[in-house]
Amino acid sequence: MSTNQRPRLLLSAFLMNTPSHILGGQWRHPEAQQHRYNELGLWVDLARQLEDAKFDALFFADVVGLYGDHEGGWASLVEKGLQVPSNDPLVLASALAATTSQIGLALTSSVVQSDPFQMARQFSTLDHLSGGRVAWNIVTSVLENSHRNFGATGLAAHADRYDWAEEYVSAVYKLWEGSWADGAVLADKQTGRYADPALVNKIHHEGPRYSIEGPHLSSPSPQRTPFLFQAGSSPRGKAFAAAHAEATFLFAPNTDYVRKQATAIRAAEAAAGRSPGDAKIFAGLSFVVGSTEAEVKRKETEYDQYLDPHALIAHIGGGIGVDLGGLDLDTPLGDIETEGARGVLEAVIASVPGGKPTVGDLARSRAKAQQIAGTPEQIVDELERWQDAGINGVNIINQILPGSYTDFIEGVLPELRARGLAQSEYAPGTLREKVFGRTATLEANHPAAAYRGAFSKHSAAATQQAAPVG
C-alpha cells in the first residue's frame, strides 16, 4: 500500500443505452440487467447509486450507425445486439438530470449527426436544466454506416474528419461563448427589459461545411460551453484533444502505453498553448472484485463463460473498418491500413509482445488487457501504478449492470477513500468546478475563449432604428 499523498482519481461509469456495449456477450449473464436498457427505472436507479457513491460522472457512449460488416454482412451485429438496438443518450440524460442533483452527465454527440446550431441549443438547454452538469464527448464517427445515415456516400478520410471537427467546435464555441455577453439577461419586470440588445449578437459563421447566422437562442447556461471530453487516440486525435478537451479517454492496454500517451498529450497541450494537466486523462478499465483471491478467480471464470470473443472482434473490426469475421483466432492481422479508429489498432499492437497481433489478440486485449482482477487492496495498488503512469481518472467498463458498479462501490471504493484516492463528498458548483476547483466557465487559454466579445458589432442594438425626430 502506498503511503504517499496522491491526488484523487476521477471516477466515471462507462455506459451506453444498449444491451451490449464493450464486453460482448455479458448481457446473457443471469444477474445482468442491461437487457432492460429501454426501461427508465434501470438508469434512474443506477444513476442514484453512482451519485450516492460520489462518482464524478455517468459517461454515455453512442453510435449513430452500424459497426462495419462482420462475416460478410451485418446480420451477426443484430444477432449479438452489438450496439444495435441503441437509444439516444441525450433524451435519457434529460430524465436523469431531473432525478439526480450532483453527478455529471457526459454525452457523446458526433459531428456527423447534428447541425452545430441544433446541437449547441440542446446542450445549453440540458446544462440549464441540470444546473451545469453536462459534458460533451466530441467524436467524429469512425463508422461508415454513420456517415451514410446522414447523407454521405462513405466514410470521410481520417484527416478530413478532424478538419470537420475543427470547424464544428469553432461554430459551437461562437454560439456558446460569443453570442450572449455576460450581463445580457436582465429579466427586469419593472422596466420590461428581459435582455439587453447591445449584449446579444449574431455570429455569422461561414465555413467549408456550415453557414450559421445566429444568435444562439439559449441564454448562457451555467457552464456556457459544456465540460469537454474527447476520445481520439491517433496522433491527430491527441492533438485535437490537447487543444480542446478537458478530459481525454484512452483504451489503454498497459501502463507503458499510458505513460507514452500521457507524455504525448502533455507535449501537445504545451504546443496548443494550454497548461499541462488542462486535459485530464481517463483510462477505460474493467474490474473483477473479490474479498479473497479464490473469489476473484471464481468470478473471473464466471464472466469468461459469458464473454463472446466474436462479438469483441466484430466490435473492434467494425471500428477499424475491417471485416474480421470467419477468420481463425490465430490469423495474423498483418499490416492494416484503415481510415477507422487508428488509435484502437495502435493500442492493440502495443499490448502484444513483438507487436504482431492475431485476430484473437484483439479479443484478449479488449477483455483482459484493460481488466484488473483482485482484492480491493490489490486493485488499488494496481490503480496507483496506473496513476503513476499518467492517468487522472478511470472510466469504469461494466460486465453487468448494475452488479459491476455495486462490486466496485462496495469493495474498491472504501479502499480508495482510505488512501485519499476518492472523494467522499461533492464539491459545490458545476461539473467543471467540481473537477477542477476553478471557475464554471472555460479558462482564458482555451480556444473557445477567443470568441468572447468577438461579435459585438453584430449585436441586436446595432440594427435598431433611431427614433424619428419631431
Tab-separated table of C-alpha atoms in Angstrom:
chain	number	residue	atom	x	y	z
A	1	MET	CA	0.000	0.000	0.000
A	2	SER	CA	1.264	3.460	-0.895
A	3	THR	CA	1.792	5.941	1.930
A	4	ASN	CA	2.392	8.935	-0.346
A	5	GLN	CA	-0.186	11.703	-0.595
A	6	ARG	CA	-1.788	11.473	-4.014
A	7	PRO	CA	-4.452	13.426	-5.885
A	8	ARG	CA	-7.796	11.697	-6.004
A	9	LEU	CA	-8.817	9.656	-9.030
A	10	LEU	CA	-11.782	10.910	-11.023
A	11	LEU	CA	-14.390	8.167	-11.458
A	12	SER	CA	-16.921	7.835	-14.249
A	13	ALA	CA	-19.186	4.953	-15.217
A	14	PHE	CA	-18.815	3.983	-18.878
A	15	LEU	CA	-22.331	3.297	-20.146
A	16	MET	CA	-24.393	3.006	-23.292
A	17	ASN	CA	-28.157	2.774	-23.739
A	18	THR	CA	-27.912	-0.607	-25.472
A	19	PRO	CA	-27.885	-4.279	-24.482
A	20	SER	CA	-24.239	-4.943	-25.458
A	21	HIS	CA	-21.667	-2.190	-25.068
A	22	ILE	CA	-17.958	-3.138	-24.656
A	23	LEU	CA	-17.723	-6.665	-23.224
A	24	GLY	CA	-19.864	-8.537	-25.716
A	25	GLY	CA	-21.982	-11.415	-24.527
A	26	GLN	CA	-22.200	-10.375	-20.892
A	27	TRP	CA	-25.857	-9.383	-21.242
A	28	ARG	CA	-26.552	-13.148	-21.097
A	29	HIS	CA	-25.239	-13.390	-17.508
A	30	PRO	CA	-28.103	-14.393	-15.159
A	31	GLU	CA	-27.563	-11.301	-12.998
A	32	ALA	CA	-27.122	-8.852	-15.891
A	33	GLN	CA	-29.863	-6.266	-16.343
A	34	GLN	CA	-28.664	-4.497	-19.477
A	35	HIS	CA	-31.363	-6.281	-21.496
A	36	ARG	CA	-33.685	-3.807	-19.686
A	37	TYR	CA	-31.931	-0.863	-21.372
A	38	ASN	CA	-35.302	0.515	-22.587
A	39	GLU	CA	-36.581	0.872	-19.012
A	40	LEU	CA	-36.027	4.261	-17.416
A	41	GLY	CA	-36.069	2.714	-13.950
A	42	LEU	CA	-32.835	0.794	-14.646
A	43	TRP	CA	-30.970	4.031	-15.415
A	44	VAL	CA	-32.541	6.122	-12.664
A	45	ASP	CA	-31.636	3.511	-10.041
A	46	LEU	CA	-28.080	3.214	-11.383
A	47	ALA	CA	-27.585	6.991	-11.569
A	48	ARG	CA	-28.740	7.394	-7.968
A	49	GLN	CA	-26.480	4.544	-6.840
A	50	LEU	CA	-23.470	6.163	-8.529
A	51	GLU	CA	-24.363	9.602	-7.191
A	52	ASP	CA	-24.652	8.201	-3.658
A	53	ALA	CA	-21.151	6.761	-4.180
A	54	LYS	CA	-19.942	10.229	-5.287
A	55	PHE	CA	-18.893	9.213	-8.805
A	56	ASP	CA	-17.933	12.215	-10.904
A	57	ALA	CA	-19.944	11.341	-13.993
A	58	LEU	CA	-22.094	8.992	-15.974
A	59	PHE	CA	-20.294	8.763	-19.327
A	60	PHE	CA	-22.648	7.704	-22.129
A	61	ALA	CA	-21.088	6.372	-25.313
A	62	ASP	CA	-23.128	6.411	-28.515
A	63	VAL	CA	-23.047	5.486	-32.179
A	64	VAL	CA	-25.314	6.671	-34.973
A	65	GLY	CA	-24.758	3.725	-37.279
A	66	LEU	CA	-23.890	0.065	-37.506
A	67	TYR	CA	-20.416	-1.293	-36.993
A	68	GLY	CA	-18.821	-2.466	-40.241
A	69	ASP	CA	-19.657	-5.772	-41.854
A	70	HIS	CA	-18.783	-8.898	-39.912
A	71	GLU	CA	-18.871	-12.281	-41.629
A	72	GLY	CA	-19.789	-10.507	-44.853
A	73	GLY	CA	-22.779	-8.550	-43.596
A	74	TRP	CA	-24.495	-7.095	-40.567
A	75	ALA	CA	-26.738	-9.981	-39.512
A	76	SER	CA	-24.343	-11.038	-36.732
A	77	LEU	CA	-24.348	-7.486	-35.319
A	78	VAL	CA	-28.115	-7.671	-34.920
A	79	GLU	CA	-27.991	-11.204	-33.571
A	80	LYS	CA	-25.405	-10.280	-30.925
A	81	GLY	CA	-27.056	-6.960	-30.051
A	82	LEU	CA	-23.756	-5.219	-30.787
A	83	GLN	CA	-24.799	-1.616	-30.055
A	84	VAL	CA	-27.912	-2.238	-32.136
A	85	PRO	CA	-30.525	-1.576	-30.925
A	86	SER	CA	-29.432	1.550	-29.084
A	87	ASN	CA	-31.127	4.757	-27.950
A	88	ASP	CA	-30.252	8.456	-27.916
A	89	PRO	CA	-28.346	9.326	-24.701
A	90	LEU	CA	-29.405	12.979	-24.838
A	91	VAL	CA	-33.034	12.014	-24.297
A	92	LEU	CA	-32.112	9.666	-21.443
A	93	ALA	CA	-29.901	12.315	-19.836
A	94	SER	CA	-32.848	14.714	-19.732
A	95	ALA	CA	-34.650	12.276	-17.439
A	96	LEU	CA	-31.533	11.634	-15.342
A	97	ALA	CA	-30.984	15.373	-14.901
A	98	ALA	CA	-34.356	15.503	-13.152
A	99	THR	CA	-33.619	12.550	-10.842
A	100	THR	CA	-30.066	13.451	-9.762
A	101	SER	CA	-28.544	16.655	-8.416
A	102	GLN	CA	-24.731	16.348	-8.356
A	103	ILE	CA	-23.318	13.746	-10.731
A	104	GLY	CA	-22.048	14.819	-14.157
A	105	LEU	CA	-23.823	13.741	-17.348
A	106	ALA	CA	-21.307	13.169	-20.151
A	107	LEU	CA	-22.925	12.599	-23.548
A	108	THR	CA	-21.443	11.516	-26.845
A	109	SER	CA	-22.593	13.509	-29.857
A	110	SER	CA	-20.876	13.153	-33.224
A	111	VAL	CA	-20.186	15.987	-35.610
A	112	VAL	CA	-21.945	13.790	-38.181
A	113	GLN	CA	-25.338	13.644	-36.535
A	114	SER	CA	-26.474	17.178	-35.797
A	115	ASP	CA	-26.011	20.672	-37.157
A	116	PRO	CA	-23.885	22.779	-34.764
A	117	PHE	CA	-26.755	25.220	-34.160
A	118	GLN	CA	-29.136	22.451	-33.087
A	119	MET	CA	-26.567	20.607	-31.001
A	120	ALA	CA	-25.452	23.787	-29.200
A	121	ARG	CA	-29.057	24.616	-28.279
A	122	GLN	CA	-29.755	21.091	-26.985
A	123	PHE	CA	-26.662	21.012	-24.776
A	124	SER	CA	-27.278	24.531	-23.461
A	125	THR	CA	-30.825	23.541	-22.556
A	126	LEU	CA	-29.651	20.439	-20.699
A	127	ASP	CA	-26.892	22.384	-18.954
A	128	HIS	CA	-29.542	24.821	-17.707
A	129	LEU	CA	-31.891	22.058	-16.568
A	130	SER	CA	-29.147	20.096	-14.789
A	131	GLY	CA	-27.593	23.091	-13.048
A	132	GLY	CA	-24.373	22.924	-15.071
A	133	ARG	CA	-23.609	19.200	-15.011
A	134	VAL	CA	-23.341	18.429	-18.734
A	135	ALA	CA	-20.281	17.260	-20.654
A	136	TRP	CA	-19.913	16.751	-24.399
A	137	ASN	CA	-17.842	13.834	-25.670
A	138	ILE	CA	-16.711	15.073	-29.089
A	139	VAL	CA	-16.444	12.317	-31.708
A	140	THR	CA	-16.010	12.273	-35.459
A	141	SER	CA	-17.623	8.838	-36.110
A	142	VAL	CA	-15.409	6.080	-37.470
A	143	LEU	CA	-18.351	4.005	-38.743
A	144	GLU	CA	-19.104	4.271	-42.451
A	145	ASN	CA	-22.768	3.490	-41.865
A	146	SER	CA	-22.990	6.530	-39.569
A	147	HIS	CA	-21.892	8.804	-42.389
A	148	ARG	CA	-24.290	7.126	-44.825
A	149	ASN	CA	-27.137	7.675	-42.373
A	150	PHE	CA	-26.593	11.426	-42.614
A	151	GLY	CA	-26.322	11.873	-46.354
A	152	ALA	CA	-22.705	10.979	-47.146
A	153	THR	CA	-21.662	8.352	-49.668
A	154	GLY	CA	-19.000	6.840	-47.421
A	155	LEU	CA	-16.571	7.395	-44.558
A	156	ALA	CA	-14.698	10.680	-44.737
A	157	ALA	CA	-10.904	10.354	-44.621
A	158	HIS	CA	-9.316	10.461	-41.159
A	159	ALA	CA	-7.714	13.885	-41.668
A	160	ASP	CA	-10.886	15.290	-43.232
A	161	ARG	CA	-12.946	14.179	-40.231
A	162	TYR	CA	-10.730	16.190	-37.892
A	163	ASP	CA	-10.864	19.229	-40.208
A	164	TRP	CA	-14.631	18.860	-39.990
A	165	ALA	CA	-14.457	18.628	-36.195
A	166	GLU	CA	-12.318	21.769	-36.004
A	167	GLU	CA	-14.946	23.783	-37.858
A	168	TYR	CA	-17.751	22.207	-35.833
A	169	VAL	CA	-16.254	23.098	-32.456
A	170	SER	CA	-15.418	26.598	-33.707
A	171	ALA	CA	-19.061	27.108	-34.661
A	172	VAL	CA	-20.487	25.890	-31.343
A	173	TYR	CA	-17.897	27.905	-29.390
A	174	LYS	CA	-19.065	31.024	-31.206
A	175	LEU	CA	-22.647	30.267	-30.208
A	176	TRP	CA	-21.873	29.348	-26.599
A	177	GLU	CA	-19.217	31.976	-25.858
A	178	GLY	CA	-19.774	34.828	-28.310
A	179	SER	CA	-23.481	35.195	-28.874
A	180	TRP	CA	-24.562	36.367	-25.404
A	181	ALA	CA	-22.285	38.592	-23.332
A	182	ASP	CA	-22.190	38.442	-19.560
A	183	GLY	CA	-24.987	40.535	-18.096
A	184	ALA	CA	-27.150	40.298	-21.197
A	185	VAL	CA	-30.068	38.755	-19.324
A	186	LEU	CA	-31.817	41.410	-17.217
A	187	ALA	CA	-35.244	39.877	-16.502
A	188	ASP	CA	-36.307	43.279	-15.180
A	189	LYS	CA	-40.040	43.227	-14.546
A	190	GLN	CA	-40.142	46.926	-13.694
A	191	THR	CA	-38.719	48.153	-16.976
A	192	GLY	CA	-39.992	45.273	-19.085
A	193	ARG	CA	-36.493	44.618	-20.448
A	194	TYR	CA	-35.723	40.898	-20.497
A	195	ALA	CA	-32.350	41.193	-22.223
A	196	ASP	CA	-30.024	43.984	-23.334
A	197	PRO	CA	-29.932	44.206	-27.171
A	198	ALA	CA	-26.390	45.605	-27.010
A	199	LEU	CA	-25.160	42.337	-25.443
A	200	VAL	CA	-26.810	39.751	-27.719
A	201	ASN	CA	-25.043	39.093	-31.018
A	202	LYS	CA	-25.335	37.144	-34.231
A	203	ILE	CA	-22.186	35.175	-35.046
A	204	HIS	CA	-22.236	34.995	-38.880
A	205	HIS	CA	-20.161	31.830	-39.067
A	206	GLU	CA	-19.101	30.952	-42.617
A	207	GLY	CA	-17.005	27.842	-43.189
A	208	PRO	CA	-16.459	24.944	-45.604
A	209	ARG	CA	-19.398	22.993	-44.174
A	210	TYR	CA	-21.600	25.375	-42.194
A	211	SER	CA	-23.226	28.760	-42.544
A	212	ILE	CA	-24.770	29.922	-39.256
A	213	GLU	CA	-26.152	33.385	-38.722
A	214	GLY	CA	-27.243	33.147	-35.085
A	215	PRO	CA	-27.845	34.326	-32.479
A	216	HIS	CA	-27.738	31.368	-30.116
A	217	LEU	CA	-31.333	31.007	-28.956
A	218	SER	CA	-30.386	29.767	-25.482
A	219	SER	CA	-29.111	32.262	-22.964
A	220	PRO	CA	-25.756	31.366	-21.351
A	221	SER	CA	-26.012	28.169	-19.312
A	222	PRO	CA	-24.100	27.725	-16.027
A	223	GLN	CA	-21.006	26.434	-17.859
A	224	ARG	CA	-21.672	28.228	-21.190
A	225	THR	CA	-19.573	25.631	-23.037
A	226	PRO	CA	-20.232	22.160	-21.585
A	227	PHE	CA	-17.349	20.282	-19.997
A	228	LEU	CA	-15.432	18.801	-22.952
A	229	PHE	CA	-14.380	15.165	-23.404
A	230	GLN	CA	-12.616	13.781	-26.464
A	231	ALA	CA	-11.564	10.186	-27.060
A	232	GLY	CA	-9.263	10.372	-30.102
A	233	SER	CA	-6.071	8.340	-29.687
A	234	SER	CA	-4.444	8.757	-33.110
A	235	PRO	CA	-1.768	11.488	-33.418
A	236	ARG	CA	-4.346	13.846	-34.949
A	237	GLY	CA	-6.847	12.848	-32.267
A	238	LYS	CA	-4.365	13.571	-29.472
A	239	ALA	CA	-3.560	16.965	-30.990
A	240	PHE	CA	-7.282	17.771	-31.165
A	241	ALA	CA	-7.781	16.656	-27.559
A	242	ALA	CA	-4.799	18.675	-26.369
A	243	ALA	CA	-6.222	21.809	-27.984
A	244	HIS	CA	-9.860	21.384	-26.963
A	245	ALA	CA	-10.564	18.683	-24.370
A	246	GLU	CA	-10.795	18.995	-20.622
A	247	ALA	CA	-10.693	15.207	-20.364
A	248	THR	CA	-9.460	12.629	-22.847
A	249	PHE	CA	-10.302	8.949	-22.780
A	250	LEU	CA	-7.887	6.114	-23.643
A	251	PHE	CA	-8.429	2.432	-24.278
A	252	ALA	CA	-5.077	1.598	-22.711
A	253	PRO	CA	-3.690	-1.960	-22.689
A	254	ASN	CA	-0.965	-1.371	-20.095
A	255	THR	CA	0.814	1.281	-18.053
A	256	ASP	CA	3.705	1.592	-20.528
A	257	TYR	CA	1.198	2.575	-23.203
A	258	VAL	CA	-0.433	5.081	-20.828
A	259	ARG	CA	2.923	6.648	-19.991
A	260	LYS	CA	3.745	7.075	-23.684
A	261	GLN	CA	0.327	8.553	-24.494
A	262	ALA	CA	0.344	10.854	-21.453
A	263	THR	CA	3.748	12.222	-22.418
A	264	ALA	CA	2.497	12.910	-25.950
A	265	ILE	CA	-0.687	14.586	-24.682
A	266	ARG	CA	1.214	16.849	-22.281
A	267	ALA	CA	3.599	17.896	-25.062
A	268	ALA	CA	0.656	18.580	-27.362
A	269	GLU	CA	-1.037	20.691	-24.652
A	270	ALA	CA	2.026	22.912	-24.475
A	271	ALA	CA	2.133	23.190	-28.267
A	272	ALA	CA	-1.530	24.249	-28.222
A	273	GLY	CA	-0.841	26.997	-25.665
A	274	ARG	CA	-2.515	25.218	-22.788
A	275	SER	CA	-1.113	24.205	-19.412
A	276	PRO	CA	-0.017	20.653	-18.541
A	277	GLY	CA	-2.953	18.891	-16.948
A	278	ASP	CA	-5.651	21.013	-18.613
A	279	ALA	CA	-6.835	17.742	-20.174
A	280	LYS	CA	-7.492	15.060	-17.560
A	281	ILE	CA	-6.566	11.572	-18.804
A	282	PHE	CA	-9.059	8.761	-18.219
A	283	ALA	CA	-8.317	5.082	-18.827
A	284	GLY	CA	-11.079	2.640	-19.645
A	285	LEU	CA	-10.764	-0.275	-17.216
A	286	SER	CA	-12.985	-3.097	-16.014
A	287	PHE	CA	-12.722	-4.798	-12.634
A	288	VAL	CA	-13.278	-8.201	-11.083
A	289	VAL	CA	-13.542	-7.672	-7.328
A	290	GLY	CA	-13.413	-10.331	-4.624
A	291	SER	CA	-12.699	-10.467	-0.912
A	292	THR	CA	-10.242	-13.334	-1.474
A	293	GLU	CA	-8.163	-14.471	-4.423
A	294	ALA	CA	-10.311	-17.603	-4.646
A	295	GLU	CA	-13.443	-15.476	-5.010
A	296	VAL	CA	-11.734	-13.341	-7.647
A	297	LYS	CA	-10.829	-16.444	-9.661
A	298	ARG	CA	-14.380	-17.795	-9.383
A	299	LYS	CA	-15.899	-14.507	-10.606
A	300	GLU	CA	-13.402	-14.161	-13.436
A	301	THR	CA	-14.159	-17.690	-14.632
A	302	GLU	CA	-17.881	-16.939	-14.465
A	303	TYR	CA	-17.559	-13.756	-16.521
A	304	ASP	CA	-15.365	-15.541	-19.067
A	305	GLN	CA	-18.115	-18.132	-19.506
A	306	TYR	CA	-20.444	-15.478	-20.917
A	307	LEU	CA	-17.898	-13.423	-22.828
A	308	ASP	CA	-18.326	-13.678	-26.596
A	309	PRO	CA	-14.907	-13.233	-28.310
A	310	HIS	CA	-16.533	-12.977	-31.727
A	311	ALA	CA	-18.650	-10.045	-30.522
A	312	LEU	CA	-15.454	-8.358	-29.304
A	313	ILE	CA	-13.788	-8.980	-32.663
A	314	ALA	CA	-16.830	-7.658	-34.553
A	315	HIS	CA	-16.792	-4.538	-32.356
A	316	ILE	CA	-13.115	-3.763	-32.879
A	317	GLY	CA	-13.095	-4.822	-36.537
A	318	GLY	CA	-16.055	-2.553	-37.207
A	319	GLY	CA	-14.268	0.323	-35.510
A	320	ILE	CA	-11.167	-0.052	-37.666
A	321	GLY	CA	-13.202	-0.753	-40.805
A	322	VAL	CA	-12.064	-4.325	-41.439
A	323	ASP	CA	-14.285	-7.437	-41.621
A	324	LEU	CA	-12.549	-9.961	-39.390
A	325	GLY	CA	-15.465	-12.400	-39.373
A	326	GLY	CA	-14.842	-16.034	-40.315
A	327	LEU	CA	-11.111	-15.858	-39.593
A	328	ASP	CA	-9.383	-18.281	-37.264
A	329	LEU	CA	-8.426	-16.591	-33.983
A	330	ASP	CA	-4.744	-17.328	-34.718
A	331	THR	CA	-4.791	-15.415	-38.026
A	332	PRO	CA	-2.138	-12.626	-38.016
A	333	LEU	CA	-3.575	-9.184	-38.590
A	334	GLY	CA	-0.616	-8.081	-40.673
A	335	ASP	CA	-0.245	-4.504	-41.802
A	336	ILE	CA	-3.680	-2.921	-41.764
A	337	GLU	CA	-4.330	0.391	-43.454
A	338	THR	CA	-7.586	1.905	-42.262
A	339	GLU	CA	-9.483	5.169	-42.138
A	340	GLY	CA	-11.220	3.884	-38.995
A	341	ALA	CA	-10.130	4.084	-35.371
A	342	ARG	CA	-6.362	4.066	-35.834
A	343	GLY	CA	-5.623	4.650	-32.182
A	344	VAL	CA	-7.538	1.478	-31.252
A	345	LEU	CA	-5.370	-0.613	-33.555
A	346	GLU	CA	-2.235	1.045	-32.189
A	347	ALA	CA	-3.290	0.152	-28.639
A	348	VAL	CA	-3.848	-3.498	-29.578
A	349	ILE	CA	-0.458	-3.722	-31.275
A	350	ALA	CA	1.154	-2.199	-28.190
A	351	SER	CA	-0.438	-4.856	-25.974
A	352	VAL	CA	1.123	-7.798	-27.840
A	353	PRO	CA	4.799	-8.759	-27.333
A	354	GLY	CA	6.624	-8.241	-30.599
A	355	GLY	CA	3.839	-6.079	-31.980
A	356	LYS	CA	2.413	-8.804	-34.237
A	357	PRO	CA	-1.152	-9.364	-33.048
A	358	THR	CA	-3.530	-12.060	-34.203
A	359	VAL	CA	-7.293	-11.817	-34.521
A	360	GLY	CA	-7.581	-13.493	-31.114
A	361	ASP	CA	-5.320	-10.840	-29.612
A	362	LEU	CA	-7.967	-8.259	-30.454
A	363	ALA	CA	-10.490	-10.012	-28.238
A	364	ARG	CA	-7.960	-10.679	-25.472
A	365	SER	CA	-6.833	-7.054	-25.482
A	366	ARG	CA	-10.351	-5.690	-25.079
A	367	ALA	CA	-11.388	-8.276	-22.472
A	368	LYS	CA	-8.219	-8.768	-20.432
A	369	ALA	CA	-5.602	-6.071	-21.040
A	370	GLN	CA	-7.998	-3.490	-19.645
A	371	GLN	CA	-9.185	-5.659	-16.760
A	372	ILE	CA	-7.887	-5.501	-13.199
A	373	ALA	CA	-8.859	-8.508	-11.090
A	374	GLY	CA	-8.090	-8.836	-7.401
A	375	THR	CA	-8.987	-7.998	-3.852
A	376	PRO	CA	-9.708	-4.332	-3.092
A	377	GLU	CA	-6.159	-3.829	-1.795
A	378	GLN	CA	-4.629	-5.450	-4.889
A	379	ILE	CA	-6.849	-3.426	-7.242
A	380	VAL	CA	-5.986	-0.107	-5.600
A	381	ASP	CA	-2.276	-0.998	-5.618
A	382	GLU	CA	-2.635	-1.523	-9.362
A	383	LEU	CA	-4.582	1.712	-9.805
A	384	GLU	CA	-1.752	3.575	-8.119
A	385	ARG	CA	0.583	2.139	-10.775
A	386	TRP	CA	-1.754	3.441	-13.478
A	387	GLN	CA	-1.891	6.805	-11.752
A	388	ASP	CA	1.908	6.925	-11.671
A	389	ALA	CA	1.879	6.227	-15.423
A	390	GLY	CA	-0.188	9.352	-16.007
A	391	ILE	CA	-3.922	8.778	-15.619
A	392	ASN	CA	-6.121	11.194	-13.671
A	393	GLY	CA	-9.265	9.091	-13.715
A	394	VAL	CA	-10.934	5.816	-14.611
A	395	ASN	CA	-13.867	5.291	-16.961
A	396	ILE	CA	-15.202	2.057	-15.495
A	397	ILE	CA	-16.304	-0.533	-18.051
A	398	ASN	CA	-19.022	-2.872	-16.838
A	399	GLN	CA	-19.507	-6.572	-17.347
A	400	ILE	CA	-23.040	-6.477	-15.981
A	401	LEU	CA	-25.485	-3.791	-14.888
A	402	PRO	CA	-25.707	-2.834	-12.108
A	403	GLY	CA	-23.531	-5.514	-10.499
A	404	SER	CA	-20.165	-4.347	-11.805
A	405	TYR	CA	-20.672	-0.940	-10.190
A	406	THR	CA	-22.108	-2.433	-6.993
A	407	ASP	CA	-18.966	-4.590	-6.645
A	408	PHE	CA	-16.708	-1.587	-7.214
A	409	ILE	CA	-18.635	0.658	-4.822
A	410	GLU	CA	-18.841	-1.899	-2.023
A	411	GLY	CA	-15.384	-3.398	-2.499
A	412	VAL	CA	-12.909	-0.987	-4.064
A	413	LEU	CA	-14.298	2.433	-3.133
A	414	PRO	CA	-13.675	2.120	0.647
A	415	GLU	CA	-10.028	1.273	-0.016
A	416	LEU	CA	-9.701	4.180	-2.458
A	417	ARG	CA	-11.111	6.536	0.159
A	418	ALA	CA	-8.851	5.117	2.863
A	419	ARG	CA	-5.888	6.128	0.714
A	420	GLY	CA	-7.331	9.538	-0.193
A	421	LEU	CA	-7.917	8.494	-3.803
A	422	ALA	CA	-11.692	9.038	-3.978
A	423	GLN	CA	-13.967	11.826	-2.849
A	424	SER	CA	-16.450	11.338	-0.016
A	425	GLU	CA	-18.483	14.454	-0.836
A	426	TYR	CA	-19.126	16.528	-3.925
A	427	ALA	CA	-17.561	19.941	-4.236
A	428	PRO	CA	-20.129	22.700	-4.877
A	429	GLY	CA	-20.878	24.106	-8.295
A	430	THR	CA	-20.932	22.916	-11.872
A	431	LEU	CA	-19.204	19.823	-13.237
A	432	ARG	CA	-16.232	21.941	-14.297
A	433	GLU	CA	-15.966	23.462	-10.822
A	434	LYS	CA	-16.210	20.039	-9.191
A	435	VAL	CA	-13.446	18.565	-11.374
A	436	PHE	CA	-11.009	21.474	-11.477
A	437	GLY	CA	-11.904	23.542	-8.430
A	438	ARG	CA	-11.990	26.707	-10.525
A	439	THR	CA	-14.489	28.802	-12.470
A	440	ALA	CA	-17.663	27.426	-14.017
A	441	THR	CA	-16.624	28.581	-17.491
A	442	LEU	CA	-13.634	27.700	-19.643
A	443	GLU	CA	-10.210	29.105	-18.841
A	444	ALA	CA	-8.881	32.052	-20.832
A	445	ASN	CA	-6.259	29.853	-22.551
A	446	HIS	CA	-8.919	27.648	-24.165
A	447	PRO	CA	-9.607	28.286	-27.887
A	448	ALA	CA	-13.289	28.969	-27.160
A	449	ALA	CA	-12.394	31.988	-25.031
A	450	ALA	CA	-11.235	33.861	-28.150
A	451	TYR	CA	-14.874	34.314	-29.173
A	452	ARG	CA	-15.899	36.202	-26.039
A	453	GLY	CA	-16.753	39.739	-27.124
A	454	ALA	CA	-15.846	38.978	-30.742
A	455	PHE	CA	-19.252	39.693	-32.273
A	456	SER	CA	-20.415	42.907	-30.613
A	457	LYS	CA	-20.616	44.658	-33.980
A	458	HIS	CA	-23.385	42.193	-34.847
A	459	SER	CA	-25.466	42.967	-31.754
A	460	ALA	CA	-29.225	43.411	-31.849
A	461	ALA	CA	-28.738	47.020	-30.792
A	462	ALA	CA	-26.661	47.700	-33.909
A	463	THR	CA	-29.763	47.024	-36.020
A	464	GLN	CA	-32.042	49.315	-34.020
A	465	GLN	CA	-33.592	52.205	-35.941
A	466	ALA	CA	-33.179	55.643	-34.395
A	467	ALA	CA	-36.433	57.110	-33.149
A	468	PRO	CA	-37.898	59.674	-35.609
A	469	VAL	CA	-37.308	63.349	-34.726
A	470	GLY	CA	-40.317	65.660	-34.282
